[in-house]
Amino acid sequence: MDGIILENVMIGLAEYYSAELSQKIRRGQNESREKGNFVGGGIAYGYKVVDKKIFVNEEEAEAVRYIFQQYASGKVAREIIETLHQRGLSHRGNRSRRLS
């Protein structure tokens, strides 16, 4: 009987610790975001991380602006992709992998 009680107390403590740790991590990430720091995850094409801050990557941003301008002028995605391939640009600027 004592073993069952002790086991349930230990399970309860583990759940409490996990919930408290999760809350502290979320709070820390929110504080970092409020300071303008990058807290992880994927970076959109056209941006870069320098010293925990996100900045525009001008080389990539030029391609992004071109894509938006072409799309806004009525071109379909396939036409834009073909033009980018002709210019030697494919997935994330990598020449070895083609955009679909």
JSON list of N, CA and C in Angstrom, two decimals, residues 3-59:
[
{"chain": "A", "resi": 3, "resn": "GLY", "atom": "N", "xyz": [3.83, 1.57, -1.12]},
{"chain": "A", "resi": 3, "resn": "GLY", "atom": "CA", "xyz": [4.50, 1.69, -2.42]},
{"chain": "A", "resi": 3, "resn": "GLY", "atom": "C", "xyz": [3.62, 2.37, -3.45]},
{"chain": "A", "resi": 4, "resn": "ILE", "atom": "N", "xyz": [2.32, 2.08, -3.42]},
{"chain": "A", "resi": 4, "resn": "ILE", "atom": "CA", "xyz": [1.38, 2.69, -4.37]},
{"chain": "A", "resi": 4, "resn": "ILE", "atom": "C", "xyz": [1.26, 4.19, -4.10]},
{"chain": "A", "resi": 5, "resn": "ILE", "atom": "N", "xyz": [1.17, 4.56, -2.84]},
{"chain": "A", "resi": 5, "resn": "ILE", "atom": "CA", "xyz": [1.06, 5.98, -2.48]},
{"chain": "A", "resi": 5, "resn": "ILE", "atom": "C", "xyz": [2.32, 6.73, -2.90]},
{"chain": "A", "resi": 6, "resn": "LEU", "atom": "N", "xyz": [3.48, 6.15, -2.57]},
{"chain": "A", "resi": 6, "resn": "LEU", "atom": "CA", "xyz": [4.75, 6.78, -2.92]},
{"chain": "A", "resi": 6, "resn": "LEU", "atom": "C", "xyz": [4.88, 6.94, -4.45]},
{"chain": "A", "resi": 7, "resn": "GLU", "atom": "N", "xyz": [4.49, 5.90, -5.17]},
{"chain": "A", "resi": 7, "resn": "GLU", "atom": "CA", "xyz": [4.56, 5.96, -6.64]},
{"chain": "A", "resi": 7, "resn": "GLU", "atom": "C", "xyz": [3.66, 7.08, -7.18]},
{"chain": "A", "resi": 8, "resn": "ASN", "atom": "N", "xyz": [2.45, 7.22, -6.64]},
{"chain": "A", "resi": 8, "resn": "ASN", "atom": "CA", "xyz": [1.54, 8.28, -7.09]},
{"chain": "A", "resi": 8, "resn": "ASN", "atom": "C", "xyz": [2.06, 9.67, -6.73]},
{"chain": "A", "resi": 9, "resn": "VAL", "atom": "N", "xyz": [2.72, 9.80, -5.59]},
{"chain": "A", "resi": 9, "resn": "VAL", "atom": "CA", "xyz": [3.32, 11.08, -5.21]},
{"chain": "A", "resi": 9, "resn": "VAL", "atom": "C", "xyz": [4.44, 11.42, -6.19]},
{"chain": "A", "resi": 10, "resn": "MET", "atom": "N", "xyz": [5.26, 10.44, -6.52]},
{"chain": "A", "resi": 10, "resn": "MET", "atom": "CA", "xyz": [6.36, 10.67, -7.46]},
{"chain": "A", "resi": 10, "resn": "MET", "atom": "C", "xyz": [5.83, 11.05, -8.85]},
{"chain": "A", "resi": 11, "resn": "ILE", "atom": "N", "xyz": [4.77, 10.39, -9.29]},
{"chain": "A", "resi": 11, "resn": "ILE", "atom": "CA", "xyz": [4.16, 10.73, -10.58]},
{"chain": "A", "resi": 11, "resn": "ILE", "atom": "C", "xyz": [3.63, 12.16, -10.55]},
{"chain": "A", "resi": 12, "resn": "GLY", "atom": "N", "xyz": [2.98, 12.52, -9.47]},
{"chain": "A", "resi": 12, "resn": "GLY", "atom": "CA", "xyz": [2.45, 13.88, -9.33]},
{"chain": "A", "resi": 12, "resn": "GLY", "atom": "C", "xyz": [3.56, 14.93, -9.35]},
{"chain": "A", "resi": 13, "resn": "LEU", "atom": "N", "xyz": [4.67, 14.64, -8.66]},
{"chain": "A", "resi": 13, "resn": "LEU", "atom": "CA", "xyz": [5.80, 15.57, -8.65]},
{"chain": "A", "resi": 13, "resn": "LEU", "atom": "C", "xyz": [6.41, 15.71, -10.05]},
{"chain": "A", "resi": 14, "resn": "ALA", "atom": "N", "xyz": [6.50, 14.61, -10.78]},
{"chain": "A", "resi": 14, "resn": "ALA", "atom": "CA", "xyz": [7.06, 14.65, -12.13]},
{"chain": "A", "resi": 14, "resn": "ALA", "atom": "C", "xyz": [6.16, 15.47, -13.06]},
{"chain": "A", "resi": 15, "resn": "GLU", "atom": "N", "xyz": [4.86, 15.31, -12.94]},
{"chain": "A", "resi": 15, "resn": "GLU", "atom": "CA", "xyz": [3.92, 16.09, -13.76]},
{"chain": "A", "resi": 15, "resn": "GLU", "atom": "C", "xyz": [4.01, 17.58, -13.42]},
{"chain": "A", "resi": 16, "resn": "TYR", "atom": "N", "xyz": [4.13, 17.89, -12.14]},
{"chain": "A", "resi": 16, "resn": "TYR", "atom": "CA", "xyz": [4.25, 19.29, -11.71]},
{"chain": "A", "resi": 16, "resn": "TYR", "atom": "C", "xyz": [5.53, 19.90, -12.26]},
{"chain": "A", "resi": 17, "resn": "TYR", "atom": "N", "xyz": [6.65, 19.16, -12.15]},
{"chain": "A", "resi": 17, "resn": "TYR", "atom": "CA", "xyz": [7.94, 19.64, -12.64]},
{"chain": "A", "resi": 17, "resn": "TYR", "atom": "C", "xyz": [7.86, 19.90, -14.15]},
{"chain": "A", "resi": 18, "resn": "SER", "atom": "N", "xyz": [7.26, 18.99, -14.88]},
{"chain": "A", "resi": 18, "resn": "SER", "atom": "CA", "xyz": [7.15, 19.13, -16.33]},
{"chain": "A", "resi": 18, "resn": "SER", "atom": "C", "xyz": [6.31, 20.35, -16.70]},
{"chain": "A", "resi": 19, "resn": "ALA", "atom": "N", "xyz": [5.20, 20.54, -16.04]},
{"chain": "A", "resi": 19, "resn": "ALA", "atom": "CA", "xyz": [4.33, 21.69, -16.33]},
{"chain": "A", "resi": 19, "resn": "ALA", "atom": "C", "xyz": [5.04, 23.01, -15.98]},
{"chain": "A", "resi": 20, "resn": "GLU", "atom": "N", "xyz": [5.74, 23.02, -14.85]},
{"chain": "A", "resi": 20, "resn": "GLU", "atom": "CA", "xyz": [6.44, 24.23, -14.43]},
{"chain": "A", "resi": 20, "resn": "GLU", "atom": "C", "xyz": [7.58, 24.56, -15.40]},
{"chain": "A", "resi": 21, "resn": "LEU", "atom": "N", "xyz": [8.33, 23.54, -15.84]},
{"chain": "A", "resi": 21, "resn": "LEU", "atom": "CA", "xyz": [9.41, 23.75, -16.79]},
{"chain": "A", "resi": 21, "resn": "LEU", "atom": "C", "xyz": [8.88, 24.27, -18.12]},
{"chain": "A", "resi": 22, "resn": "SER", "atom": "N", "xyz": [7.78, 23.72, -18.58]},
{"chain": "A", "resi": 22, "resn": "SER", "atom": "CA", "xyz": [7.16, 24.16, -19.82]},
{"chain": "A", "resi": 22, "resn": "SER", "atom": "C", "xyz": [6.76, 25.64, -19.73]},
{"chain": "A", "resi": 23, "resn": "GLN", "atom": "N", "xyz": [6.19, 26.02, -18.62]},
{"chain": "A", "resi": 23, "resn": "GLN", "atom": "CA", "xyz": [5.77, 27.41, -18.40]},
{"chain": "A", "resi": 23, "resn": "GLN", "atom": "C", "xyz": [6.98, 28.34, -18.40]},
{"chain": "A", "resi": 24, "resn": "LYS", "atom": "N", "xyz": [8.08, 27.94, -17.76]},
{"chain": "A", "resi": 24, "resn": "LYS", "atom": "CA", "xyz": [9.28, 28.77, -17.71]},
{"chain": "A", "resi": 24, "resn": "LYS", "atom": "C", "xyz": [9.89, 28.93, -19.10]},
{"chain": "A", "resi": 25, "resn": "ILE", "atom": "N", "xyz": [9.89, 27.87, -19.88]},
{"chain": "A", "resi": 25, "resn": "ILE", "atom": "CA", "xyz": [10.44, 27.93, -21.24]},
{"chain": "A", "resi": 25, "resn": "ILE", "atom": "C", "xyz": [9.60, 28.88, -22.10]},
{"chain": "A", "resi": 26, "resn": "ARG", "atom": "N", "xyz": [8.28, 28.74, -22.03]},
{"chain": "A", "resi": 26, "resn": "ARG", "atom": "CA", "xyz": [7.39, 29.63, -22.79]},
{"chain": "A", "resi": 26, "resn": "ARG", "atom": "C", "xyz": [7.60, 31.09, -22.39]},
{"chain": "A", "resi": 27, "resn": "ARG", "atom": "N", "xyz": [7.71, 31.33, -21.10]},
{"chain": "A", "resi": 27, "resn": "ARG", "atom": "CA", "xyz": [7.93, 32.69, -20.60]},
{"chain": "A", "resi": 27, "resn": "ARG", "atom": "C", "xyz": [9.25, 33.25, -21.13]},
{"chain": "A", "resi": 28, "resn": "GLY", "atom": "N", "xyz": [10.30, 32.44, -21.09]},
{"chain": "A", "resi": 28, "resn": "GLY", "atom": "CA", "xyz": [11.59, 32.88, -21.59]},
{"chain": "A", "resi": 28, "resn": "GLY", "atom": "C", "xyz": [11.57, 33.17, -23.08]},
{"chain": "A", "resi": 29, "resn": "GLN", "atom": "N", "xyz": [10.89, 32.33, -23.85]},
{"chain": "A", "resi": 29, "resn": "GLN", "atom": "CA", "xyz": [10.79, 32.57, -25.30]},
{"chain": "A", "resi": 29, "resn": "GLN", "atom": "C", "xyz": [9.99, 33.84, -25.58]},
{"chain": "A", "resi": 30, "resn": "ASN", "atom": "N", "xyz": [8.92, 34.06, -24.84]},
{"chain": "A", "resi": 30, "resn": "ASN", "atom": "CA", "xyz": [8.13, 35.29, -25.03]},
{"chain": "A", "resi": 30, "resn": "ASN", "atom": "C", "xyz": [8.95, 36.53, -24.70]},
{"chain": "A", "resi": 31, "resn": "GLU", "atom": "N", "xyz": [9.74, 36.47, -23.64]},
{"chain": "A", "resi": 31, "resn": "GLU", "atom": "CA", "xyz": [10.59, 37.61, -23.28]},
{"chain": "A", "resi": 31, "resn": "GLU", "atom": "C", "xyz": [11.64, 37.86, -24.35]},
{"chain": "A", "resi": 32, "resn": "SER", "atom": "N", "xyz": [12.21, 36.78, -24.89]},
{"chain": "A", "resi": 32, "resn": "SER", "atom": "CA", "xyz": [13.19, 36.93, -25.96]},
{"chain": "A", "resi": 32, "resn": "SER", "atom": "C", "xyz": [12.55, 37.55, -27.20]},
{"chain": "A", "resi": 33, "resn": "ARG", "atom": "N", "xyz": [11.34, 37.11, -27.54]},
{"chain": "A", "resi": 33, "resn": "ARG", "atom": "CA", "xyz": [10.63, 37.68, -28.69]},
{"chain": "A", "resi": 33, "resn": "ARG", "atom": "C", "xyz": [10.35, 39.17, -28.48]},
{"chain": "A", "resi": 34, "resn": "GLU", "atom": "N", "xyz": [9.93, 39.52, -27.27]},
{"chain": "A", "resi": 34, "resn": "GLU", "atom": "CA", "xyz": [9.65, 40.93, -26.97]},
{"chain": "A", "resi": 34, "resn": "GLU", "atom": "C", "xyz": [10.90, 41.79, -27.12]},
{"chain": "A", "resi": 35, "resn": "LYS", "atom": "N", "xyz": [12.07, 41.21, -26.86]},
{"chain": "A", "resi": 35, "resn": "LYS", "atom": "CA", "xyz": [13.33, 41.94, -27.03]},
{"chain": "A", "resi": 35, "resn": "LYS", "atom": "C", "xyz": [13.75, 41.98, -28.50]},
{"chain": "A", "resi": 36, "resn": "GLY", "atom": "N", "xyz": [13.02, 41.24, -29.34]},
{"chain": "A", "resi": 36, "resn": "GLY", "atom": "CA", "xyz": [13.35, 41.22, -30.76]},
{"chain": "A", "resi": 36, "resn": "GLY", "atom": "C", "xyz": [14.35, 40.16, -31.13]},
{"chain": "A", "resi": 37, "resn": "ASN", "atom": "N", "xyz": [14.60, 39.20, -30.25]},
{"chain": "A", "resi": 37, "resn": "ASN", "atom": "CA", "xyz": [15.56, 38.14, -30.52]},
{"chain": "A", "resi": 37, "resn": "ASN", "atom": "C", "xyz": [14.91, 36.98, -31.26]},
{"chain": "A", "resi": 38, "resn": "PHE", "atom": "N", "xyz": [15.69, 36.29, -32.07]},
{"chain": "A", "resi": 38, "resn": "PHE", "atom": "CA", "xyz": [15.24, 35.10, -32.77]},
{"chain": "A", "resi": 38, "resn": "PHE", "atom": "C", "xyz": [15.25, 33.94, -31.78]},
{"chain": "A", "resi": 39, "resn": "VAL", "atom": "N", "xyz": [14.15, 33.18, -31.72]},
{"chain": "A", "resi": 39, "resn": "VAL", "atom": "CA", "xyz": [14.05, 32.10, -30.74]},
{"chain": "A", "resi": 39, "resn": "VAL", "atom": "C", "xyz": [13.99, 30.72, -31.38]},
{"chain": "A", "resi": 40, "resn": "GLY", "atom": "N", "xyz": [14.36, 30.62, -32.63]},
{"chain": "A", "resi": 40, "resn": "GLY", "atom": "CA", "xyz": [14.42, 29.32, -33.29]},
{"chain": "A", "resi": 40, "resn": "GLY", "atom": "C", "xyz": [13.33, 29.14, -34.32]},
{"chain": "A", "resi": 41, "resn": "GLY", "atom": "N", "xyz": [13.44, 28.04, -35.04]},
{"chain": "A", "resi": 41, "resn": "GLY", "atom": "CA", "xyz": [12.49, 27.74, -36.09]},
{"chain": "A", "resi": 41, "resn": "GLY", "atom": "C", "xyz": [13.08, 28.04, -37.45]},
{"chain": "A", "resi": 42, "resn": "GLY", "atom": "N", "xyz": [12.29, 27.85, -38.47]},
{"chain": "A", "resi": 42, "resn": "GLY", "atom": "CA", "xyz": [12.75, 28.09, -39.83]},
{"chain": "A", "resi": 42, "resn": "GLY", "atom": "C", "xyz": [12.82, 29.56, -40.15]},
{"chain": "A", "resi": 43, "resn": "ILE", "atom": "N", "xyz": [13.77, 29.92, -40.98]},
{"chain": "A", "resi": 43, "resn": "ILE", "atom": "CA", "xyz": [13.92, 31.30, -41.43]},
{"chain": "A", "resi": 43, "resn": "ILE", "atom": "C", "xyz": [13.36, 31.39, -42.84]},
{"chain": "A", "resi": 44, "resn": "ALA", "atom": "N", "xyz": [12.49, 32.33, -43.06]},
{"chain": "A", "resi": 44, "resn": "ALA", "atom": "CA", "xyz": [11.92, 32.52, -44.39]},
{"chain": "A", "resi": 44, "resn": "ALA", "atom": "C", "xyz": [13.02, 32.98, -45.36]},
{"chain": "A", "resi": 45, "resn": "TYR", "atom": "N", "xyz": [12.90, 32.51, -46.61]},
{"chain": "A", "resi": 45, "resn": "TYR", "atom": "CA", "xyz": [13.86, 32.91, -47.64]},
{"chain": "A", "resi": 45, "resn": "TYR", "atom": "C", "xyz": [13.81, 34.43, -47.77]},
{"chain": "A", "resi": 46, "resn": "GLY", "atom": "N", "xyz": [14.97, 35.05, -47.77]},
{"chain": "A", "resi": 46, "resn": "GLY", "atom": "CA", "xyz": [15.04, 36.51, -47.84]},
{"chain": "A", "resi": 46, "resn": "GLY", "atom": "C", "xyz": [15.42, 37.13, -46.51]},
{"chain": "A", "resi": 47, "resn": "TYR", "atom": "N", "xyz": [15.59, 36.30, -45.48]},
{"chain": "A", "resi": 47, "resn": "TYR", "atom": "CA", "xyz": [15.98, 36.78, -44.16]},
{"chain": "A", "resi": 47, "resn": "TYR", "atom": "C", "xyz": [17.18, 35.99, -43.66]},
{"chain": "A", "resi": 48, "resn": "LYS", "atom": "N", "xyz": [17.88, 36.56, -42.69]},
{"chain": "A", "resi": 48, "resn": "LYS", "atom": "CA", "xyz": [19.01, 35.87, -42.06]},
{"chain": "A", "resi": 48, "resn": "LYS", "atom": "C", "xyz": [19.07, 36.25, -40.59]},
{"chain": "A", "resi": 49, "resn": "VAL", "atom": "N", "xyz": [19.75, 35.44, -39.80]},
{"chain": "A", "resi": 49, "resn": "VAL", "atom": "CA", "xyz": [19.91, 35.70, -38.37]},
{"chain": "A", "resi": 49, "resn": "VAL", "atom": "C", "xyz": [21.36, 36.10, -38.12]},
{"chain": "A", "resi": 50, "resn": "VAL", "atom": "N", "xyz": [21.53, 37.26, -37.48]},
{"chain": "A", "resi": 50, "resn": "VAL", "atom": "CA", "xyz": [22.85, 37.74, -37.10]},
{"chain": "A", "resi": 50, "resn": "VAL", "atom": "C", "xyz": [22.76, 38.18, -35.64]},
{"chain": "A", "resi": 51, "resn": "ASP", "atom": "N", "xyz": [23.57, 37.58, -34.79]},
{"chain": "A", "resi": 51, "resn": "ASP", "atom": "CA", "xyz": [23.57, 37.91, -33.36]},
{"chain": "A", "resi": 51, "resn": "ASP", "atom": "C", "xyz": [22.16, 37.86, -32.76]},
{"chain": "A", "resi": 52, "resn": "LYS", "atom": "N", "xyz": [21.44, 36.79, -33.04]},
{"chain": "A", "resi": 52, "resn": "LYS", "atom": "CA", "xyz": [20.10, 36.52, -32.51]},
{"chain": "A", "resi": 52, "resn": "LYS", "atom": "C", "xyz": [19.02, 37.49, -33.01]},
{"chain": "A", "resi": 53, "resn": "LYS", "atom": "N", "xyz": [19.34, 38.30, -34.01]},
{"chain": "A", "resi": 53, "resn": "LYS", "atom": "CA", "xyz": [18.38, 39.23, -34.59]},
{"chain": "A", "resi": 53, "resn": "LYS", "atom": "C", "xyz": [18.13, 38.83, -36.04]},
{"chain": "A", "resi": 54, "resn": "ILE", "atom": "N", "xyz": [16.90, 39.07, -36.52]},
{"chain": "A", "resi": 54, "resn": "ILE", "atom": "CA", "xyz": [16.55, 38.74, -37.90]},
{"chain": "A", "resi": 54, "resn": "ILE", "atom": "C", "xyz": [16.70, 39.99, -38.75]},
{"chain": "A", "resi": 55, "resn": "PHE", "atom": "N", "xyz": [17.42, 39.82, -39.87]},
{"chain": "A", "resi": 55, "resn": "PHE", "atom": "CA", "xyz": [17.65, 40.90, -40.80]},
{"chain": "A", "resi": 55, "resn": "PHE", "atom": "C", "xyz": [17.30, 40.45, -42.21]},
{"chain": "A", "resi": 56, "resn": "VAL", "atom": "N", "xyz": [17.06, 41.40, -43.08]},
{"chain": "A", "resi": 56, "resn": "VAL", "atom": "CA", "xyz": [16.80, 41.11, -44.49]},
{"chain": "A", "resi": 56, "resn": "VAL", "atom": "C", "xyz": [18.12, 40.71, -45.14]},
{"chain": "A", "resi": 57, "resn": "ASN", "atom": "N", "xyz": [18.10, 39.58, -45.86]},
{"chain": "A", "resi": 57, "resn": "ASN", "atom": "CA", "xyz": [19.24, 39.15, -46.66]},
{"chain": "A", "resi": 57, "resn": "ASN", "atom": "C", "xyz": [19.03, 39.75, -48.05]},
{"chain": "A", "resi": 58, "resn": "GLU", "atom": "N", "xyz": [19.73, 40.82, -48.34]},
{"chain": "A", "resi": 58, "resn": "GLU", "atom": "CA", "xyz": [19.46, 41.60, -49.56]},
{"chain": "A", "resi": 58, "resn": "GLU", "atom": "C", "xyz": [19.59, 40.78, -50.84]},
{"chain": "A", "resi": 59, "resn": "GLU", "atom": "N", "xyz": [20.53, 39.86, -50.90]},
{"chain": "A", "resi": 59, "resn": "GLU", "atom": "CA", "xyz": [20.68, 39.03, -52.10]},
{"chain": "A", "resi": 59, "resn": "GLU", "atom": "C", "xyz": [19.42, 38.19, -52.34]}
]
